[in-house]
PDB file of C-alpha atoms in Angstrom:
ATOM      1  CA  UNK A 206      45.679 -36.674  56.036  1.00  0.00           C
ATOM      2  CA  UNK A 207      49.466 -35.791  56.976  1.00  0.00           C
ATOM      3  CA  UNK A 208      50.232 -32.307  57.854  1.00  0.00           C
ATOM      4  CA  UNK A 209      53.360 -30.275  58.680  1.00  0.00           C
ATOM      5  CA  UNK A 210      52.811 -26.928  61.456  1.00  0.00           C
ATOM      6  CA  UNK A 211      56.615 -24.749  61.844  1.00  0.00           C
ATOM      7  CA  UNK A 212      55.632 -22.096  64.442  1.00  0.00           C
ATOM      8  CA  UNK A 213      57.105 -19.275  62.400  1.00  0.00           C
ATOM      9  CA  UNK A 214      57.639 -17.791  59.705  1.00  0.00           C
ATOM     10  CA  UNK A 215      60.399 -15.525  60.075  1.00  0.00           C
ATOM     11  CA  UNK A 216      63.224 -16.326  63.038  1.00  0.00           C
ATOM     12  CA  UNK A 217      66.335 -13.936  63.407  1.00  0.00           C
ATOM     13  CA  UNK A 218      69.202 -15.043  65.446  1.00  0.00           C
ATOM     14  CA  UNK A 219      72.917 -13.415  65.877  1.00  0.00           C
ATOM     15  CA  UNK A 220      75.706 -15.090  64.167  1.00  0.00           C
ATOM     16  CA  UNK A 221      77.129 -17.684  67.038  1.00  0.00           C
ATOM     17  CA  UNK A 222      73.882 -17.710  68.772  1.00  0.00           C
ATOM     18  CA  UNK A 223      71.295 -21.070  68.651  1.00  0.00           C
ATOM     19  CA  UNK A 224      69.122 -21.709  66.078  1.00  0.00           C
ATOM     20  CA  UNK A 225      65.949 -23.834  66.814  1.00  0.00           C
ATOM     21  CA  UNK A 226      63.258 -24.147  64.443  1.00  0.00           C
ATOM     22  CA  UNK A 227      60.093 -25.776  65.442  1.00  0.00           C
ATOM     23  CA  UNK A 228      58.408 -28.226  63.313  1.00  0.00           C
ATOM     24  CA  UNK A 229      55.348 -30.410  64.551  1.00  0.00           C
ATOM     25  CA  UNK A 230      54.034 -32.996  62.476  1.00  0.00           C
ATOM     26  CA  UNK A 231      50.831 -35.217  62.039  1.00  0.00           C
ATOM     27  CA  UNK A 232      50.480 -38.628  60.979  1.00  0.00           C
ATOM     28  CA  UNK A 233      48.122 -41.946  61.370  1.00  0.00           C
ATOM     29  CA  UNK A 234      51.266 -43.600  60.293  1.00  0.00           C
ATOM     30  CA  UNK A 235      54.640 -43.884  61.274  1.00  0.00           C
ATOM     31  CA  UNK A 236      56.473 -40.743  59.805  1.00  0.00           C
ATOM     32  CA  UNK A 237      59.580 -40.542  58.168  1.00  0.00           C
ATOM     33  CA  UNK A 238      60.678 -36.119  58.702  1.00  0.00           C
ATOM     34  CA  UNK A 239      62.861 -34.286  56.938  1.00  0.00           C
ATOM     35  CA  UNK A 240      64.176 -31.111  57.172  1.00  0.00           C
ATOM     36  CA  UNK A 241      65.366 -29.375  53.343  1.00  0.00           C
ATOM     37  CA  UNK A 242      67.180 -25.702  53.070  1.00  0.00           C
ATOM     38  CA  UNK A 243      66.267 -23.593  49.985  1.00  0.00           C
ATOM     39  CA  UNK A 244      68.817 -20.315  49.238  1.00  0.00           C
ATOM     40  CA  UNK A 245      67.153 -17.761  47.220  1.00  0.00           C
ATOM     41  CA  UNK A 246      66.135 -18.656  43.533  1.00  0.00           C
ATOM     42  CA  UNK A 247      67.060 -22.404  43.886  1.00  0.00           C
ATOM     43  CA  UNK A 248      65.717 -25.592  44.479  1.00  0.00           C
ATOM     44  CA  UNK A 249      65.524 -27.691  47.900  1.00  0.00           C
ATOM     45  CA  UNK A 250      68.931 -29.344  49.789  1.00  0.00           C
ATOM     46  CA  UNK A 251      68.236 -32.025  52.184  1.00  0.00           C
ATOM     47  CA  UNK A 252      69.440 -31.052  55.323  1.00  0.00           C
ATOM     48  CA  UNK A 253      68.554 -34.073  57.772  1.00  0.00           C
ATOM     49  CA  UNK A 254      66.288 -37.451  57.546  1.00  0.00           C
ATOM     50  CA  UNK A 255      64.322 -39.577  60.183  1.00  0.00           C
ATOM     51  CA  UNK A 256      63.632 -42.789  59.240  1.00  0.00           C
ATOM     52  CA  UNK A 257      63.735 -45.632  62.142  1.00  0.00           C
ATOM     53  CA  UNK A 258      66.415 -46.203  64.785  1.00  0.00           C
ATOM     54  CA  UNK A 259      68.100 -43.281  66.593  1.00  0.00           C
ATOM     55  CA  UNK A 260      65.720 -40.422  66.837  1.00  0.00           C
ATOM     56  CA  UNK A 261      68.795 -38.010  66.927  1.00  0.00           C
ATOM     57  CA  UNK A 262      69.982 -37.012  63.586  1.00  0.00           C
ATOM     58  CA  UNK A 263      72.968 -34.866  62.622  1.00  0.00           C
ATOM     59  CA  UNK A 264      72.397 -33.446  59.086  1.00  0.00           C
ATOM     60  CA  UNK A 265      75.178 -31.271  56.986  1.00  0.00           C
ATOM     61  CA  UNK A 266      76.442 -27.863  58.042  1.00  0.00           C
ATOM     62  CA  UNK A 267      76.287 -28.442  61.924  1.00  0.00           C
ATOM     63  CA  UNK A 268      72.236 -29.442  61.880  1.00  0.00           C
ATOM     64  CA  UNK A 269      70.193 -31.641  64.082  1.00  0.00           C
ATOM     65  CA  UNK A 270      67.704 -32.636  64.944  1.00  0.00           C
ATOM     66  CA  UNK A 271      65.144 -34.858  67.238  1.00  0.00           C
ATOM     67  CA  UNK A 272      62.484 -37.155  66.849  1.00  0.00           C
ATOM     68  CA  UNK A 273      60.268 -36.955  69.529  1.00  0.00           C
ATOM     69  CA  UNK A 274      56.982 -38.854  69.198  1.00  0.00           C
ATOM     70  CA  UNK A 275      55.108 -38.431  72.131  1.00  0.00           C
ATOM     71  CA  UNK A 276      55.094 -34.541  71.218  1.00  0.00           C
ATOM     72  CA  UNK A 277      55.332 -35.107  67.490  1.00  0.00           C
ATOM     73  CA  UNK A 278      57.853 -32.614  66.762  1.00  0.00           C
ATOM     74  CA  UNK A 279      61.184 -33.030  64.622  1.00  0.00           C
ATOM     75  CA  UNK A 280      62.812 -29.282  65.956  1.00  0.00           C
ATOM     76  CA  UNK A 281      66.304 -28.247  63.593  1.00  0.00           C
ATOM     77  CA  UNK A 282      68.708 -26.812  65.978  1.00  0.00           C
ATOM     78  CA  UNK A 283      72.147 -25.704  65.316  1.00  0.00           C
ATOM     79  CA  UNK A 284      74.481 -24.623  67.980  1.00  0.00           C
ATOM     80  CA  UNK A 285      76.005 -21.996  66.548  1.00  0.00           C
ATOM     81  CA  UNK A 286      75.018 -19.840  63.959  1.00  0.00           C
ATOM     82  CA  UNK A 287      76.589 -18.679  60.862  1.00  0.00           C
ATOM     83  CA  UNK A 288      75.898 -15.941  58.257  1.00  0.00           C
ATOM     84  CA  UNK A 289      75.459 -18.848  55.449  1.00  0.00           C
ATOM     85  CA  UNK A 290      72.481 -20.160  57.826  1.00  0.00           C
ATOM     86  CA  UNK A 291      70.389 -17.647  56.447  1.00  0.00           C
ATOM     87  CA  UNK A 292      67.768 -18.781  53.974  1.00  0.00           C
ATOM     88  CA  UNK A 293      64.451 -21.258  54.309  1.00  0.00           C
ATOM     89  CA  UNK A 294      63.551 -24.002  55.841  1.00  0.00           C
ATOM     90  CA  UNK A 295      61.228 -26.434  55.093  1.00  0.00           C
ATOM     91  CA  UNK A 296      59.942 -29.377  57.315  1.00  0.00           C
ATOM     92  CA  UNK A 297      58.181 -32.167  55.471  1.00  0.00           C
ATOM     93  CA  UNK A 298      56.779 -35.547  56.444  1.00  0.00           C
ATOM     94  CA  UNK A 299      56.098 -38.534  54.521  1.00  0.00           C
ATOM     95  CA  UNK A 300      54.154 -41.993  55.529  1.00  0.00           C
ATOM     96  CA  UNK A 301      56.255 -44.910  55.958  1.00  0.00           C
ATOM     97  CA  UNK A 302      52.948 -47.872  54.872  1.00  0.00           C
ATOM     98  CA  UNK A 303      55.243 -49.641  53.107  1.00  0.00           C
ATOM     99  CA  UNK A 304      53.486 -51.364  49.640  1.00  0.00           C
ATOM    100  CA  UNK A 305      52.338 -49.088  46.888  1.00  0.00           C
ATOM    101  CA  UNK A 306      52.613 -46.103  48.999  1.00  0.00           C
ATOM    102  CA  UNK A 307      54.940 -43.569  46.718  1.00  0.00           C
ATOM    103  CA  UNK A 308      56.790 -41.083  49.676  1.00  0.00           C
ATOM    104  CA  UNK A 309      54.746 -37.756  48.814  1.00  0.00           C
ATOM    105  CA  UNK A 310      56.137 -35.226  50.986  1.00  0.00           C
ATOM    106  CA  UNK A 311      54.152 -32.836  53.104  1.00  0.00           C
ATOM    107  CA  UNK A 312      55.541 -29.541  53.234  1.00  0.00           C
ATOM    108  CA  UNK A 313      55.475 -27.008  56.110  1.00  0.00           C
ATOM    109  CA  UNK A 314      55.462 -23.772  55.225  1.00  0.00           C
ATOM    110  CA  UNK A 315      59.015 -23.076  55.540  1.00  0.00           C
ATOM    111  CA  UNK A 316      60.909 -20.600  58.225  1.00  0.00           C
ATOM    112  CA  UNK A 317      63.321 -17.962  57.138  1.00  0.00           C
ATOM    113  CA  UNK A 318      65.976 -17.546  58.955  1.00  0.00           C
ATOM    114  CA  UNK A 319      67.848 -14.379  59.230  1.00  0.00           C
ATOM    115  CA  UNK A 320      71.801 -14.179  60.434  1.00  0.00           C
ATOM    116  CA  UNK A 321      72.936 -10.991  61.878  1.00  0.00           C
ATOM    117  CA  UNK A 322      76.443  -9.965  62.932  1.00  0.00           C
TER     118      UNK A 322
ATOM    119  CA  UNK B 195      76.796 -37.654  38.797  1.00  0.00           C
ATOM    120  CA  UNK B 196      74.762 -35.679  36.802  1.00  0.00           C
ATOM    121  CA  UNK B 197      72.005 -33.650  39.528  1.00  0.00           C
ATOM    122  CA  UNK B 198      68.108 -32.967  38.754  1.00  0.00           C
ATOM    123  CA  UNK B 199      68.461 -30.222  36.272  1.00  0.00           C
ATOM    124  CA  UNK B 200      65.172 -28.289  34.789  1.00  0.00           C
ATOM    125  CA  UNK B 201      64.213 -26.559  31.794  1.00  0.00           C
ATOM    126  CA  UNK B 202      63.578 -23.417  31.077  1.00  0.00           C
ATOM    127  CA  UNK B 203      64.635 -21.545  33.935  1.00  0.00           C
ATOM    128  CA  UNK B 204      62.462 -19.146  33.925  1.00  0.00           C
ATOM    129  CA  UNK B 205      59.052 -19.043  32.247  1.00  0.00           C
ATOM    130  CA  UNK B 206      56.082 -16.352  30.740  1.00  0.00           C
ATOM    131  CA  UNK B 207      52.795 -17.131  29.401  1.00  0.00           C
ATOM    132  CA  UNK B 208      49.351 -15.911  29.224  1.00  0.00           C
ATOM    133  CA  UNK B 209      46.367 -16.585  31.004  1.00  0.00           C
ATOM    134  CA  UNK B 210      45.243 -19.549  28.732  1.00  0.00           C
ATOM    135  CA  UNK B 211      47.983 -20.791  26.957  1.00  0.00           C
ATOM    136  CA  UNK B 212      49.313 -24.322  27.417  1.00  0.00           C
ATOM    137  CA  UNK B 213      53.456 -24.427  29.247  1.00  0.00           C
ATOM    138  CA  UNK B 214      55.288 -27.994  29.255  1.00  0.00           C
ATOM    139  CA  UNK B 215      57.921 -27.868  31.372  1.00  0.00           C
ATOM    140  CA  UNK B 216      60.814 -30.331  31.717  1.00  0.00           C
ATOM    141  CA  UNK B 217      62.781 -32.299  34.162  1.00  0.00           C
ATOM    142  CA  UNK B 218      66.304 -34.875  33.272  1.00  0.00           C
ATOM    143  CA  UNK B 219      66.464 -37.217  36.438  1.00  0.00           C
ATOM    144  CA  UNK B 220      69.811 -37.554  38.244  1.00  0.00           C
ATOM    145  CA  UNK B 221      71.667 -40.865  36.854  1.00  0.00           C
ATOM    146  CA  UNK B 222      69.945 -44.365  38.082  1.00  0.00           C
ATOM    147  CA  UNK B 223      66.470 -42.726  39.686  1.00  0.00           C
ATOM    148  CA  UNK B 224      63.230 -44.065  38.034  1.00  0.00           C
ATOM    149  CA  UNK B 225      60.803 -41.615  40.298  1.00  0.00           C
ATOM    150  CA  UNK B 226      60.125 -38.574  39.402  1.00  0.00           C
ATOM    151  CA  UNK B 227      58.394 -36.077  41.157  1.00  0.00           C
ATOM    152  CA  UNK B 228      56.589 -32.622  40.927  1.00  0.00           C
ATOM    153  CA  UNK B 229      56.013 -29.849  43.697  1.00  0.00           C
ATOM    154  CA  UNK B 230      54.429 -26.934  43.190  1.00  0.00           C
ATOM    155  CA  UNK B 231      56.105 -23.847  45.046  1.00  0.00           C
ATOM    156  CA  UNK B 232      53.369 -20.885  45.262  1.00  0.00           C
ATOM    157  CA  UNK B 233      54.999 -17.318  47.000  1.00  0.00           C
ATOM    158  CA  UNK B 234      55.948 -17.605  50.071  1.00  0.00           C
ATOM    159  CA  UNK B 235      54.302 -21.017  50.812  1.00  0.00           C
ATOM    160  CA  UNK B 236      55.756 -24.494  51.070  1.00  0.00           C
ATOM    161  CA  UNK B 237      56.595 -26.670  47.958  1.00  0.00           C
ATOM    162  CA  UNK B 238      52.161 -28.937  47.130  1.00  0.00           C
ATOM    163  CA  UNK B 239      52.403 -32.469  44.881  1.00  0.00           C
ATOM    164  CA  UNK B 240      51.561 -32.965  41.907  1.00  0.00           C
ATOM    165  CA  UNK B 241      52.341 -36.064  40.410  1.00  0.00           C
ATOM    166  CA  UNK B 242      54.668 -38.715  40.672  1.00  0.00           C
ATOM    167  CA  UNK B 243      56.120 -40.543  37.683  1.00  0.00           C
ATOM    168  CA  UNK B 244      57.164 -43.926  39.051  1.00  0.00           C
ATOM    169  CA  UNK B 245      58.314 -46.296  35.594  1.00  0.00           C
ATOM    170  CA  UNK B 246      56.785 -44.721  33.420  1.00  0.00           C
ATOM    171  CA  UNK B 247      52.823 -44.840  34.868  1.00  0.00           C
ATOM    172  CA  UNK B 248      51.743 -42.066  36.823  1.00  0.00           C
ATOM    173  CA  UNK B 249      51.808 -43.635  40.906  1.00  0.00           C
ATOM    174  CA  UNK B 250      50.001 -41.111  42.949  1.00  0.00           C
ATOM    175  CA  UNK B 251      48.981 -37.551  43.128  1.00  0.00           C
ATOM    176  CA  UNK B 252      47.620 -34.535  44.871  1.00  0.00           C
ATOM    177  CA  UNK B 253      45.115 -32.402  44.733  1.00  0.00           C
ATOM    178  CA  UNK B 254      45.542 -30.819  41.417  1.00  0.00           C
ATOM    179  CA  UNK B 255      43.139 -30.442  38.666  1.00  0.00           C
ATOM    180  CA  UNK B 256      43.227 -32.618  35.558  1.00  0.00           C
ATOM    181  CA  UNK B 257      44.880 -29.324  33.300  1.00  0.00           C
ATOM    182  CA  UNK B 258      47.875 -30.581  35.209  1.00  0.00           C
ATOM    183  CA  UNK B 259      49.165 -33.815  33.308  1.00  0.00           C
ATOM    184  CA  UNK B 260      52.736 -35.386  33.062  1.00  0.00           C
ATOM    185  CA  UNK B 261      54.891 -37.885  31.707  1.00  0.00           C
ATOM    186  CA  UNK B 262      57.967 -40.006  31.732  1.00  0.00           C
ATOM    187  CA  UNK B 263      60.141 -41.484  29.196  1.00  0.00           C
ATOM    188  CA  UNK B 264      61.688 -44.256  29.015  1.00  0.00           C
ATOM    189  CA  UNK B 265      65.280 -42.524  30.192  1.00  0.00           C
ATOM    190  CA  UNK B 266      63.539 -41.270  32.935  1.00  0.00           C
ATOM    191  CA  UNK B 267      62.681 -37.998  32.087  1.00  0.00           C
ATOM    192  CA  UNK B 268      59.859 -36.111  32.611  1.00  0.00           C
ATOM    193  CA  UNK B 269      57.290 -33.418  31.847  1.00  0.00           C
ATOM    194  CA  UNK B 270      55.208 -31.817  33.457  1.00  0.00           C
ATOM    195  CA  UNK B 271      52.268 -30.198  31.148  1.00  0.00           C
ATOM    196  CA  UNK B 272      49.910 -27.499  32.754  1.00  0.00           C
ATOM    197  CA  UNK B 273      46.916 -26.446  29.818  1.00  0.00           C
ATOM    198  CA  UNK B 274      44.324 -23.214  30.639  1.00  0.00           C
ATOM    199  CA  UNK B 275      46.955 -21.475  32.781  1.00  0.00           C
ATOM    200  CA  UNK B 276      45.394 -19.438  35.976  1.00  0.00           C
ATOM    201  CA  UNK B 277      47.240 -16.390  37.533  1.00  0.00           C
ATOM    202  CA  UNK B 278      47.118 -18.728  39.953  1.00  0.00           C
ATOM    203  CA  UNK B 279      49.445 -20.919  38.592  1.00  0.00           C
ATOM    204  CA  UNK B 280      52.461 -18.910  38.743  1.00  0.00           C
ATOM    205  CA  UNK B 281      54.723 -20.193  40.939  1.00  0.00           C
ATOM    206  CA  UNK B 282      58.049 -21.806  41.017  1.00  0.00           C
ATOM    207  CA  UNK B 283      57.880 -25.715  39.886  1.00  0.00           C
ATOM    208  CA  UNK B 284      60.151 -28.140  41.344  1.00  0.00           C
ATOM    209  CA  UNK B 285      61.340 -31.668  39.666  1.00  0.00           C
ATOM    210  CA  UNK B 286      62.929 -34.162  42.231  1.00  0.00           C
ATOM    211  CA  UNK B 287      64.111 -37.742  41.390  1.00  0.00           C
ATOM    212  CA  UNK B 288      64.479 -40.796  43.727  1.00  0.00           C
ATOM    213  CA  UNK B 289      66.917 -43.736  43.620  1.00  0.00           C
ATOM    214  CA  UNK B 290      65.966 -47.492  42.150  1.00  0.00           C
ATOM    215  CA  UNK B 291      62.772 -48.393  43.925  1.00  0.00           C
ATOM    216  CA  UNK B 292      59.283 -46.448  44.695  1.00  0.00           C
ATOM    217  CA  UNK B 293      60.578 -46.569  48.013  1.00  0.00           C
ATOM    218  CA  UNK B 294      63.489 -44.345  48.294  1.00  0.00           C
ATOM    219  CA  UNK B 295      62.468 -41.652  50.096  1.00  0.00           C
ATOM    220  CA  UNK B 296      65.049 -39.565  49.973  1.00  0.00           C
ATOM    221  CA  UNK B 297      64.343 -36.392  46.725  1.00  0.00           C
ATOM    222  CA  UNK B 298      66.813 -35.306  45.123  1.00  0.00           C
ATOM    223  CA  UNK B 299      65.160 -31.579  43.847  1.00  0.00           C
ATOM    224  CA  UNK B 300      66.354 -29.535  41.340  1.00  0.00           C
ATOM    225  CA  UNK B 301      66.774 -25.953  41.007  1.00  0.00           C
ATOM    226  CA  UNK B 302      63.000 -25.334  39.433  1.00  0.00           C
ATOM    227  CA  UNK B 303      61.554 -23.578  37.088  1.00  0.00           C
ATOM    228  CA  UNK B 304      59.578 -20.116  38.133  1.00  0.00           C
ATOM    229  CA  UNK B 305      56.357 -19.567  35.703  1.00  0.00           C
ATOM    230  CA  UNK B 306      54.646 -16.489  35.770  1.00  0.00           C
ATOM    231  CA  UNK B 307      51.387 -16.645  34.012  1.00  0.00           C
ATOM    232  CA  UNK B 308      50.149 -12.654  32.815  1.00  0.00           C
TER     233      UNK B 308
END
């Protein structure tokens, strides 16, 4: 079974500071990994994804994440926080089993990012 | 290109009632997944429909059921509503085969059960 753990349910940073949101996963097969953002009263928007290939992936709004197999991690970073980054962020995993695999997403509990002036 | 739409936006029901939520998939997508997001939690997978057939199911009881129509839109039906069914219900569509990993989410339906 797959699982995702997001360390820290709340993260607070100053505008312009580094954003680091932590995600660790468990998967018995090579995973596909995702970060989604959710603004209040809205659905989920994909920030970035890792499938295969380069382990450092870049996404929208200046975010990036690095897949580290040895650490089973996929932490999300942004060099300089902006007020508009305040939202809830979800890490998710799906399996890469192929065949009849249907890409069910397993999500972490979410991390609320607060950005203060 | 129209994105994923869901209706209604909000819904209030009482315990024991039945509810139907609707989802229109993004143009060109034939796979729809439904997720339940309780307050303060991450989304939980309910089930997926691919070309009108259920293609996988999460740990939800049979009173959660669904349909997918020939135009790939979908319904989620919940019978015998319980207080714990109060949540945001998200629909996501994905592309031309069940293999596409990128799921595009709708804005959700907020269900409140009193």
